[in-house]
PDB file of C-alpha atoms in Angstrom:
ATOM      1  CA  MET A 870      -9.615 -10.510 -25.834  1.00 30.00           C
ATOM      2  CA  THR A 871      -7.965  -7.293 -26.973  1.00 30.00           C
ATOM      3  CA  PRO A 872      -5.031  -7.607 -29.653  1.00 30.00           C
ATOM      4  CA  ALA A 873      -2.207  -5.504 -28.251  1.00 32.00           C
ATOM      5  CA  SER A 874      -2.507  -3.600 -30.808  1.00 29.00           C
ATOM      6  CA  THR A 875      -5.257  -2.367 -30.074  1.00 29.00           C
ATOM      7  CA  TRP A 876      -4.848  -1.550 -26.244  1.00 30.00           C
ATOM      8  CA  SER A 877      -4.112   2.375 -27.010  1.00 34.00           C
ATOM      9  CA  THR A 878      -2.292   4.675 -24.515  1.00 35.00           C
ATOM     10  CA  ALA A 879      -5.145   6.298 -23.058  1.00 35.00           C
ATOM     11  CA  GLN A 880      -6.429   2.971 -22.239  1.00 35.00           C
ATOM     12  CA  ALA A 881      -3.243   2.199 -20.471  1.00 37.00           C
ATOM     13  CA  MET A 882      -3.463   5.288 -18.388  1.00 37.00           C
ATOM     14  CA  ASN A 883      -6.622   4.576 -17.217  1.00 42.00           C
ATOM     15  CA  PRO A 884      -6.789   3.010 -13.835  1.00 44.00           C
ATOM     16  CA  THR A 885     -10.420   2.311 -14.318  1.00 49.00           C
ATOM     17  CA  ALA A 886      -9.887   0.280 -17.843  1.00 55.00           C
ATOM     18  CA  PRO A 887     -10.215  -3.278 -17.314  1.00 68.00           C
ATOM     19  CA  ARG A 888      -6.939  -4.715 -16.045  1.00 78.00           C
ATOM     20  CA  LEU A 889      -4.942  -5.686 -19.061  1.00 90.00           C
ATOM     21  CA  GLN A 890      -3.816  -9.568 -19.618  1.00 95.00           C
ATOM     22  CA  TRP A 891      -0.464 -11.265 -20.414  1.00 96.00           C
ATOM     23  CA  GLU A 892      -0.647 -11.722 -24.275  1.00 96.00           C
ATOM     24  CA  GLN A 893      -2.210  -8.144 -25.056  1.00 95.00           C
ATOM     25  CA  LEU A 894       1.179  -6.901 -23.050  1.00 96.00           C
ATOM     26  CA  PRO A 895       3.476  -5.266 -25.790  1.00 97.00           C
ATOM     27  CA  THR A 896       6.297  -7.932 -27.857  1.00 97.00           C
ATOM     28  CA  ALA A 897       8.948  -6.096 -26.784  1.00 98.00           C
ATOM     29  CA  VAL A 898       7.626  -6.388 -23.081  1.00 98.00           C
ATOM     30  CA  ARG A 899       6.646  -9.674 -22.858  1.00 98.00           C
ATOM     31  CA  ALA A 900      10.647  -9.927 -24.276  1.00 98.00           C
ATOM     32  CA  ALA A 901      12.243  -8.255 -21.437  1.00 98.00           C
ATOM     33  CA  VAL A 902       9.984  -9.724 -18.745  1.00 98.00           C
ATOM     34  CA  GLN A 903      11.481 -13.657 -20.601  1.00 98.00           C
ATOM     35  CA  GLU A 904      14.519 -12.239 -20.030  1.00 97.00           C
ATOM     36  CA  ARG A 905      14.714 -11.760 -16.650  1.00 96.00           C
ATOM     37  CA  ALA A 906      12.945 -14.220 -15.417  1.00 96.00           C
ATOM     38  CA  GLY A 907      12.819 -17.360 -17.638  1.00 96.00           C
ATOM     39  CA  GLU A 908       9.814 -18.970 -20.256  1.00 97.00           C
ATOM     40  CA  VAL A 909       6.477 -18.163 -19.161  1.00 98.00           C
ATOM     41  CA  ARG A 910       4.175 -20.931 -18.965  1.00 97.00           C
ATOM     42  CA  ARG A 911       1.179 -19.223 -17.234  1.00 97.00           C
ATOM     43  CA  ALA A 912      -0.655 -16.130 -16.095  1.00 97.00           C
ATOM     44  CA  GLU A 913      -2.860 -15.503 -13.991  1.00 96.00           C
ATOM     45  CA  THR A 914      -3.971 -12.158 -13.951  1.00 94.00           C
ATOM     46  CA  ILE A 915      -5.322 -10.590 -10.592  1.00 90.00           C
ATOM     47  CA  SER A 916      -8.281  -8.446 -10.668  1.00 80.00           C
ATOM     48  CA  ALA A 917      -6.985  -6.255  -6.753  1.00 70.00           C
ATOM     49  CA  GLY A 918      -5.766  -3.278  -6.486  1.00 60.00           C
ATOM     50  CA  LEU A 919      -5.866   0.086  -8.229  1.00 59.00           C
ATOM     51  CA  ASN A 920      -2.746   2.016 -10.617  1.00 67.00           C
ATOM     52  CA  THR A 921      -1.891  -0.621 -12.585  1.00 84.00           C
ATOM     53  CA  ALA A 922      -2.723  -1.753 -15.816  1.00 92.00           C
ATOM     54  CA  PHE A 923      -0.679  -4.823 -14.943  1.00 95.00           C
ATOM     55  CA  THR A 924      -0.728  -7.223 -12.608  1.00 95.00           C
ATOM     56  CA  ALA A 925      -0.298 -10.898 -12.684  1.00 96.00           C
ATOM     57  CA  ARG A 926       0.635 -13.661 -10.709  1.00 97.00           C
ATOM     58  CA  LEU A 927       3.806 -15.483 -13.725  1.00 98.00           C
ATOM     59  CA  HIS A 928       4.762 -19.282 -13.595  1.00 98.00           C
ATOM     60  CA  THR A 929       8.159 -19.449 -14.981  1.00 97.00           C
ATOM     61  CA  ASP A 930      10.743 -22.166 -15.752  1.00 93.00           C
ATOM     62  CA  THR A 931      12.450 -20.550 -13.122  1.00 91.00           C
ATOM     63  CA  GLY A 932       9.400 -20.389 -10.941  1.00 95.00           C
ATOM     64  CA  LEU A 933       6.113 -17.902  -9.533  1.00 97.00           C
ATOM     65  CA  VAL A 934       6.921 -14.122  -9.953  1.00 98.00           C
ATOM     66  CA  PHE A 935       4.836 -11.318  -9.078  1.00 97.00           C
ATOM     67  CA  ALA A 936       4.756  -8.513 -11.978  1.00 97.00           C
ATOM     68  CA  LYS A 937       3.407  -5.787 -11.936  1.00 96.00           C
ATOM     69  CA  GLY A 938       3.627  -2.861 -14.196  1.00 96.00           C
ATOM     70  CA  THR A 939       1.854   0.762 -16.198  1.00 95.00           C
ATOM     71  CA  HIS A 940       2.195   3.040 -18.786  1.00 94.00           C
ATOM     72  CA  SER A 941       5.465   5.017 -17.995  1.00 95.00           C
ATOM     73  CA  ALA A 942       3.726   8.600 -17.655  1.00 94.00           C
ATOM     74  CA  ARG A 943       2.034   6.885 -15.052  1.00 93.00           C
ATOM     75  CA  SER A 944       5.118   5.141 -13.470  1.00 95.00           C
ATOM     76  CA  THR A 945       6.010   7.759 -10.870  1.00 95.00           C
ATOM     77  CA  ALA A 946       4.401   5.009  -7.795  1.00 94.00           C
ATOM     78  CA  GLN A 947       5.918   1.514  -9.002  1.00 95.00           C
ATOM     79  CA  ARG A 948       9.469   4.140  -9.340  1.00 96.00           C
ATOM     80  CA  ARG A 949       8.777   4.935  -5.582  1.00 96.00           C
ATOM     81  CA  GLU A 950       7.968   1.198  -5.238  1.00 97.00           C
ATOM     82  CA  ALA A 951      11.039   0.329  -5.660  1.00 97.00           C
ATOM     83  CA  PHE A 952      13.478   3.241  -5.155  1.00 97.00           C
ATOM     84  CA  ILE A 953      11.842   2.005  -1.435  1.00 97.00           C
ATOM     85  CA  ASN A 954      12.076  -1.478  -2.096  1.00 97.00           C
ATOM     86  CA  PRO A 955      16.208  -2.217  -0.573  1.00 96.00           C
ATOM     87  CA  HIS A 956      15.237  -0.873   2.683  1.00 96.00           C
ATOM     88  CA  ALA A 957      11.558  -2.593   3.219  1.00 97.00           C
ATOM     89  CA  TYR A 958      12.945  -5.985   2.565  1.00 96.00           C
ATOM     90  CA  PRO A 959      12.055  -8.574   4.044  1.00 95.00           C
ATOM     91  CA  ILE A 960       8.909  -6.264   5.257  1.00 97.00           C
ATOM     92  CA  ALA A 961       8.636  -6.139   1.623  1.00 98.00           C
ATOM     93  CA  PRO A 962       8.501  -9.098  -0.736  1.00 98.00           C
ATOM     94  CA  ARG A 963      11.971  -8.808  -2.758  1.00 98.00           C
ATOM     95  CA  LEU A 964      12.252  -6.479  -6.109  1.00 98.00           C
ATOM     96  CA  LEU A 965      13.701  -9.717  -8.891  1.00 98.00           C
ATOM     97  CA  TRP A 966      13.621  -6.884 -11.753  1.00 98.00           C
ATOM     98  CA  GLU A 967      12.619  -3.279 -13.058  1.00 98.00           C
ATOM     99  CA  ILE A 968      11.590  -3.081 -16.707  1.00 97.00           C
ATOM    100  CA  ASP A 969      11.336   0.062 -18.600  1.00 97.00           C
ATOM    101  CA  ILE A 970      10.563  -0.139 -22.746  1.00 97.00           C
ATOM    102  CA  ALA A 971       8.757   0.518 -25.241  1.00 97.00           C
ATOM    103  CA  GLY A 972       6.202   2.836 -23.490  1.00 97.00           C
ATOM    104  CA  TRP A 973       6.513   0.786 -19.844  1.00 97.00           C
ATOM    105  CA  HIS A 974       7.639   0.260 -16.021  1.00 98.00           C
ATOM    106  CA  VAL A 975       6.854  -2.974 -14.898  1.00 98.00           C
ATOM    107  CA  LEU A 976       7.791  -5.038 -11.712  1.00 98.00           C
ATOM    108  CA  GLY A 977       9.606  -7.722 -10.915  1.00 98.00           C
ATOM    109  CA  PHE A 978       9.330  -9.664  -7.156  1.00 98.00           C
ATOM    110  CA  GLU A 979       9.589 -12.684  -5.300  1.00 97.00           C
ATOM    111  CA  HIS A 980       6.197 -14.509  -5.022  1.00 96.00           C
ATOM    112  CA  LEU A 981       4.194 -14.550  -1.675  1.00 96.00           C
ATOM    113  CA  GLU A 982       2.252 -17.564  -0.677  1.00 94.00           C
ATOM    114  CA  GLY A 983      -0.647 -16.164   1.684  1.00 96.00           C
ATOM    115  CA  ARG A 984      -3.415 -14.187   1.463  1.00 96.00           C
ATOM    116  CA  PRO A 985      -4.797 -10.545   2.210  1.00 96.00           C
ATOM    117  CA  ALA A 986      -5.372 -10.125   6.278  1.00 98.00           C
ATOM    118  CA  ASP A 987      -8.230  -9.949   7.465  1.00 98.00           C
ATOM    119  CA  LEU A 988      -8.823  -6.709  10.359  1.00 98.00           C
ATOM    120  CA  SER A 989     -11.444  -7.668  11.662  1.00 98.00           C
ATOM    121  CA  PRO A 990     -13.166  -7.693  15.589  1.00 98.00           C
ATOM    122  CA  HIS A 991     -11.957 -11.320  16.422  1.00 94.00           C
ATOM    123  CA  SER A 992      -9.518 -12.567  13.904  1.00 98.00           C
ATOM    124  CA  THR A 993      -7.061 -14.958  14.336  1.00 98.00           C
ATOM    125  CA  ASP A 994      -4.451 -12.678  11.806  1.00 98.00           C
ATOM    126  CA  LEU A 995      -4.412  -9.523  14.742  1.00 98.00           C
ATOM    127  CA  PRO A 996      -1.077 -10.784  16.375  1.00 97.00           C
ATOM    128  CA  ALA A 997       0.872 -11.324  13.056  1.00 98.00           C
ATOM    129  CA  VAL A 998      -0.607  -7.471  11.809  1.00 98.00           C
ATOM    130  CA  ALA A 999       0.861  -6.701  14.808  1.00 98.00           C
ATOM    131  CA  ALA A1000       3.892  -8.329  14.913  1.00 97.00           C
ATOM    132  CA  LEU A1001       4.477  -7.007  11.297  1.00 98.00           C
ATOM    133  CA  LEU A1002       4.499  -3.123  12.824  1.00 98.00           C
ATOM    134  CA  ALA A1003       6.564  -3.559  14.982  1.00 96.00           C
ATOM    135  CA  HIS A1004       8.809  -5.203  12.774  1.00 96.00           C
ATOM    136  CA  LEU A1005       8.497  -1.851  10.658  1.00 96.00           C
ATOM    137  CA  THR A1006       9.716   0.609  13.668  1.00 94.00           C
ATOM    138  CA  GLU A1007      12.744  -1.418  12.918  1.00 94.00           C
ATOM    139  CA  LEU A1008      13.157  -0.229   9.673  1.00 95.00           C
ATOM    140  CA  PRO A1009      16.526   2.232   9.263  1.00 93.00           C
ATOM    141  CA  PRO A1010      14.593   4.941   6.679  1.00 93.00           C
ATOM    142  CA  PRO A1011      16.968   6.257   3.410  1.00 93.00           C
ATOM    143  CA  PRO A1012      18.779   8.826   4.350  1.00 89.00           C
ATOM    144  CA  THR A1013      16.492  10.982   0.987  1.00 90.00           C
ATOM    145  CA  GLY A1014      14.426  10.208  -1.658  1.00 90.00           C
ATOM    146  CA  CYS A1015      10.758   9.936   0.874  1.00 96.00           C
ATOM    147  CA  ARG A1016       8.217  13.063   1.351  1.00 96.00           C
ATOM    148  CA  ARG A1017       7.880  13.840   5.078  1.00 97.00           C
ATOM    149  CA  ILE A1018       3.919  12.922   6.856  1.00 98.00           C
ATOM    150  CA  GLU A1019       4.423  16.632   7.804  1.00 97.00           C
ATOM    151  CA  ASP A1020       4.217  17.735   4.460  1.00 97.00           C
ATOM    152  CA  ARG A1021       2.130  14.925   2.544  1.00 97.00           C
ATOM    153  CA  TRP A1022      -0.693  16.035   5.120  1.00 97.00           C
ATOM    154  CA  ALA A1023       0.133  19.728   5.129  1.00 96.00           C
ATOM    155  CA  ASP A1024      -2.713  20.639   3.338  1.00 95.00           C
ATOM    156  CA  ALA A1025      -5.298  18.585   5.388  1.00 95.00           C
ATOM    157  CA  ALA A1026      -3.827  20.052   8.166  1.00 95.00           C
ATOM    158  CA  GLU A1027      -4.435  23.295   7.401  1.00 94.00           C
ATOM    159  CA  GLN A1028      -7.737  23.048   6.755  1.00 91.00           C
ATOM    160  CA  ILE A1029      -8.818  22.295  10.199  1.00 92.00           C
ATOM    161  CA  ALA A1030      -5.747  23.958  12.487  1.00 89.00           C
ATOM    162  CA  SER A1031      -3.793  22.040  13.414  1.00 91.00           C
ATOM    163  CA  ASP A1032       0.220  21.789  13.282  1.00 94.00           C
ATOM    164  CA  PRO A1033       0.840  18.953  10.803  1.00 95.00           C
ATOM    165  CA  ALA A1034       5.013  18.794  12.309  1.00 96.00           C
ATOM    166  CA  LEU A1035       3.363  16.551  15.983  1.00 97.00           C
ATOM    167  CA  LEU A1036       3.393  13.844  13.737  1.00 98.00           C
ATOM    168  CA  ALA A1037       7.455  14.096  12.473  1.00 98.00           C
ATOM    169  CA  GLY A1038       9.469  11.726  13.123  1.00 97.00           C
ATOM    170  CA  ASP A1039      11.702  10.192  10.856  1.00 97.00           C
ATOM    171  CA  HIS A1040      11.439   6.240  10.972  1.00 97.00           C
ATOM    172  CA  LEU A1041       9.937   4.750   7.613  1.00 98.00           C
ATOM    173  CA  LEU A1042       6.433   4.401   6.864  1.00 98.00           C
ATOM    174  CA  HIS A1043       4.697   2.937   4.532  1.00 98.00           C
ATOM    175  CA  THR A1044       1.252   4.214   5.314  1.00 97.00           C
ATOM    176  CA  ASP A1045      -1.678   2.522   3.420  1.00 96.00           C
ATOM    177  CA  LEU A1046      -2.029  -0.597   5.690  1.00 97.00           C
ATOM    178  CA  ASN A1047      -5.345  -1.490   4.014  1.00 96.00           C
ATOM    179  CA  PRO A1048      -6.166  -5.938   4.603  1.00 96.00           C
ATOM    180  CA  ASN A1049      -5.416  -5.894   0.594  1.00 94.00           C
ATOM    181  CA  ASN A1050      -2.036  -4.831   1.590  1.00 96.00           C
ATOM    182  CA  ILE A1051      -0.818  -6.887   4.117  1.00 98.00           C
ATOM    183  CA  ILE A1052      -0.195 -10.409   3.543  1.00 97.00           C
ATOM    184  CA  ILE A1053      -0.866 -13.385   6.012  1.00 98.00           C
ATOM    185  CA  THR A1054       1.618 -16.306   5.323  1.00 97.00           C
ATOM    186  CA  GLU A1055       3.494 -19.203   6.844  1.00 95.00           C
ATOM    187  CA  HIS A1056       5.244 -17.408   8.045  1.00 93.00           C
ATOM    188  CA  GLY A1057       3.584 -14.338   9.406  1.00 96.00           C
ATOM    189  CA  ALA A1058       2.838 -11.417   7.754  1.00 98.00           C
ATOM    190  CA  ARG A1059       4.515  -9.184   4.595  1.00 98.00           C
ATOM    191  CA  LEU A1060       3.375  -5.569   3.447  1.00 98.00           C
ATOM    192  CA  VAL A1061       3.170  -4.809  -0.351  1.00 97.00           C
ATOM    193  CA  ASP A1062       2.662  -2.328  -2.761  1.00 95.00           C
ATOM    194  CA  TRP A1063       5.069   0.522  -1.099  1.00 97.00           C
ATOM    195  CA  THR A1064       3.945   3.561  -2.954  1.00 95.00           C
ATOM    196  CA  TRP A1065       3.509   6.020  -0.604  1.00 95.00           C
ATOM    197  CA  PRO A1066       7.251   6.056   1.347  1.00 96.00           C
ATOM    198  CA  THR A1067       7.411   8.386   3.975  1.00 97.00           C
ATOM    199  CA  LEU A1068       9.321   9.549   6.764  1.00 98.00           C
ATOM    200  CA  GLY A1069       6.921  10.031  10.283  1.00 98.00           C
ATOM    201  CA  ALA A1070       7.232   9.142  13.788  1.00 98.00           C
ATOM    202  CA  PRO A1071       6.780   6.028  14.184  1.00 98.00           C
ATOM    203  CA  TRP A1072       4.188   5.193  15.352  1.00 98.00           C
ATOM    204  CA  ILE A1073       1.498   6.668  12.072  1.00 98.00           C
ATOM    205  CA  ASP A1074       1.814   3.111  10.962  1.00 98.00           C
ATOM    206  CA  THR A1075      -0.071   1.582  13.962  1.00 98.00           C
ATOM    207  CA  ALA A1076      -2.332   4.351  13.930  1.00 98.00           C
ATOM    208  CA  CYS A1077      -3.280   4.176   9.787  1.00 98.00           C
ATOM    209  CA  THR A1078      -3.665   0.464  10.806  1.00 98.00           C
ATOM    210  CA  ALA A1079      -6.183   1.278  13.762  1.00 98.00           C
ATOM    211  CA  LEU A1080      -8.338   2.785  11.793  1.00 98.00           C
ATOM    212  CA  TRP A1081      -9.336   0.417   9.163  1.00 98.00           C
ATOM    213  CA  LEU A1082      -9.488  -1.511  12.374  1.00 98.00           C
ATOM    214  CA  ILE A1083     -12.173   0.856  12.360  1.00 98.00           C
ATOM    215  CA  ALA A1084     -12.967   0.697   9.519  1.00 98.00           C
ATOM    216  CA  GLU A1085     -13.642  -2.999   9.702  1.00 98.00           C
ATOM    217  CA  GLY A1086     -16.136  -2.912  13.222  1.00 98.00           C
ATOM    218  CA  HIS A1087     -13.529  -2.555  16.241  1.00 98.00           C
ATOM    219  CA  THR A1088     -15.307   0.575  17.818  1.00 98.00           C
ATOM    220  CA  PRO A1089     -12.494   4.084  19.020  1.00 98.00           C
ATOM    221  CA  VAL A1090     -11.780   2.893  21.648  1.00 98.00           C
ATOM    222  CA  THR A1091     -10.660  -1.218  21.113  1.00 98.00           C
ATOM    223  CA  ALA A1092      -8.464  -0.137  17.921  1.00 98.00           C
ATOM    224  CA  GLU A1093      -7.090   2.040  20.506  1.00 98.00           C
ATOM    225  CA  THR A1094      -6.369  -0.892  22.697  1.00 98.00           C
ATOM    226  CA  TRP A1095      -4.837  -3.028  20.299  1.00 98.00           C
ATOM    227  CA  ALA A1096      -2.185  -0.622  18.675  1.00 98.00           C
ATOM    228  CA  ALA A1097      -1.561   0.407  22.281  1.00 97.00           C
ATOM    229  CA  SER A1098       0.610  -3.616  22.004  1.00 95.00           C
ATOM    230  CA  ASN A1099       3.302  -2.391  20.174  1.00 96.00           C
ATOM    231  CA  PRO A1100       5.450   0.342  22.088  1.00 95.00           C
ATOM    232  CA  THR A1101       5.455   2.773  20.274  1.00 96.00           C
ATOM    233  CA  TRP A1102       2.164   4.535  21.431  1.00 97.00           C
ATOM    234  CA  THR A1103       3.436   5.077  24.565  1.00 95.00           C
ATOM    235  CA  THR A1104       5.700   7.886  22.209  1.00 96.00           C
ATOM    236  CA  ALA A1105       2.064   9.200  20.070  1.00 97.00           C
ATOM    237  CA  THR A1106       1.036  12.863  22.679  1.00 97.00           C
ATOM    238  CA  PRO A1107      -2.903  13.215  23.159  1.00 97.00           C
ATOM    239  CA  GLN A1108      -2.308  15.844  20.939  1.00 97.00           C
ATOM    240  CA  ALA A1109      -0.828  14.216  17.861  1.00 97.00           C
ATOM    241  CA  LEU A1110      -3.282  11.352  18.187  1.00 98.00           C
ATOM    242  CA  ASP A1111      -5.956  14.236  18.223  1.00 97.00           C
ATOM    243  CA  THR A1112      -4.501  15.646  14.973  1.00 97.00           C
ATOM    244  CA  PHE A1113      -4.085  12.513  13.308  1.00 98.00           C
ATOM    245  CA  THR A1114      -7.630  11.764  13.211  1.00 98.00           C
ATOM    246  CA  ALA A1115      -8.515  14.825  12.788  1.00 97.00           C
ATOM    247  CA  VAL A1116      -6.817  14.715   9.863  1.00 97.00           C
ATOM    248  CA  ASN A1117      -7.399  11.617   8.232  1.00 98.00           C
ATOM    249  CA  ALA A1118     -10.773  12.638   8.587  1.00 98.00           C
ATOM    250  CA  ALA A1119     -10.457  15.550   6.590  1.00 97.00           C
ATOM    251  CA  LEU A1120      -8.652  13.273   4.450  1.00 97.00           C
ATOM    252  CA  TRP A1121     -10.939  10.972   3.742  1.00 98.00           C
ATOM    253  CA  THR A1122     -13.644  13.466   3.162  1.00 97.00           C
ATOM    254  CA  GLN A1123     -12.407  14.684   0.239  1.00 96.00           C
ATOM    255  CA  ILE A1124     -11.083  11.484  -0.279  1.00 96.00           C
ATOM    256  CA  ALA A1125     -14.904  10.257  -1.312  1.00 97.00           C
ATOM    257  CA  ALA A1126     -16.294  13.009  -1.952  1.00 97.00           C
ATOM    258  CA  ASP A1127     -13.755  13.460  -5.318  1.00 97.00           C
ATOM    259  CA  ASP A1128     -14.601   9.436  -6.150  1.00 96.00           C
ATOM    260  CA  PRO A1129     -17.552   8.540  -3.802  1.00 97.00           C
ATOM    261  CA  ARG A1130     -17.057   4.526  -4.367  1.00 95.00           C
ATOM    262  CA  PRO A1131     -18.442   2.294  -1.289  1.00 97.00           C
ATOM    263  CA  TRP A1132     -14.905   1.540   0.717  1.00 96.00           C
ATOM    264  CA  LYS A1133     -13.559   5.455   0.321  1.00 97.00           C
ATOM    265  CA  LEU A1134     -17.313   6.014   1.924  1.00 98.00           C
ATOM    266  CA  ARG A1135     -16.711   3.689   5.016  1.00 98.00           C
ATOM    267  CA  MET A1136     -13.294   4.802   5.638  1.00 98.00           C
ATOM    268  CA  ARG A1137     -14.590   8.301   5.495  1.00 98.00           C
ATOM    269  CA  ASP A1138     -16.284   7.258   8.226  1.00 98.00           C
ATOM    270  CA  ALA A1139     -14.690   5.363  10.088  1.00 98.00           C
ATOM    271  CA  ALA A1140     -11.923   7.991  10.038  1.00 98.00           C
ATOM    272  CA  THR A1141     -15.271  10.924  11.526  1.00 98.00           C
ATOM    273  CA  THR A1142     -15.884   8.552  13.845  1.00 98.00           C
ATOM    274  CA  TRP A1143     -12.266   8.030  15.203  1.00 98.00           C
ATOM    275  CA  ALA A1144     -12.082  11.704  15.665  1.00 98.00           C
ATOM    276  CA  GLN A1145     -15.527  12.737  16.827  1.00 98.00           C
ATOM    277  CA  HIS A1146     -14.481   9.580  19.619  1.00 98.00           C
ATOM    278  CA  ARG A1147     -11.086  11.702  20.600  1.00 97.00           C
ATOM    279  CA  ALA A1148     -12.751  14.982  20.730  1.00 95.00           C
ATOM    280  CA  ARG A1149     -15.244  14.255  23.384  1.00 92.00           C
ATOM    281  CA  SER A1150     -12.264  12.084  25.529  1.00 82.00           C
TER     282      SER A1150
END
């Protein structure tokens, strides 16, 4: 195990570096965590996820806590997640504490007992995911602090000569509905990793999920049929859906070109397939 003293700032700021163990965190960070959570008896490092140097399930005197942390210089996304948590709860797990000390930013959340959603065809998780999306559209948005979808995706829309205003709205969106962010618990589905809170049309998160369904084996037709079970889907005009699929095809093509990992290539192919399907319809 690498001693904490040899874990450099450069490593902590590198998202591809091995995930840091609890014992490798600076002493001041561990002390601050235990001041809020109770003494840590055991820590289980979690390897899934990106952009955090430390992610773990902490067994403390007061119970289980999910903790994630990164170097302060890379903490913009985590700070967005902390800001949005009061607005995203109870769909998101409750944020218990936030620490900013010794060059580290660490968040502690209530622990969710569950597993990532299965979005493949015939999955028994799909009704719970649909219920989650319906609940998501009922969340009141914060008055400030969120980017708008038409601004976030403006560059991609310009590439394909589409009008991003067709995606505009005032609903709170998650926009990263990958299976690891949808946790299936005994009480239903919950949504984690709110690092891109955005305002936009109410149907966009359902469309984001439909894109992942296609990546997991659904056809565009079956994905759209599933999406139509969400009442907000009827508010999406054909032109708006065409814009969504074309923009996402452009976005994922660029993402995969910059970092051609298998899952990003799969998302590129899914987005392209859906956009081509709509272009033919």
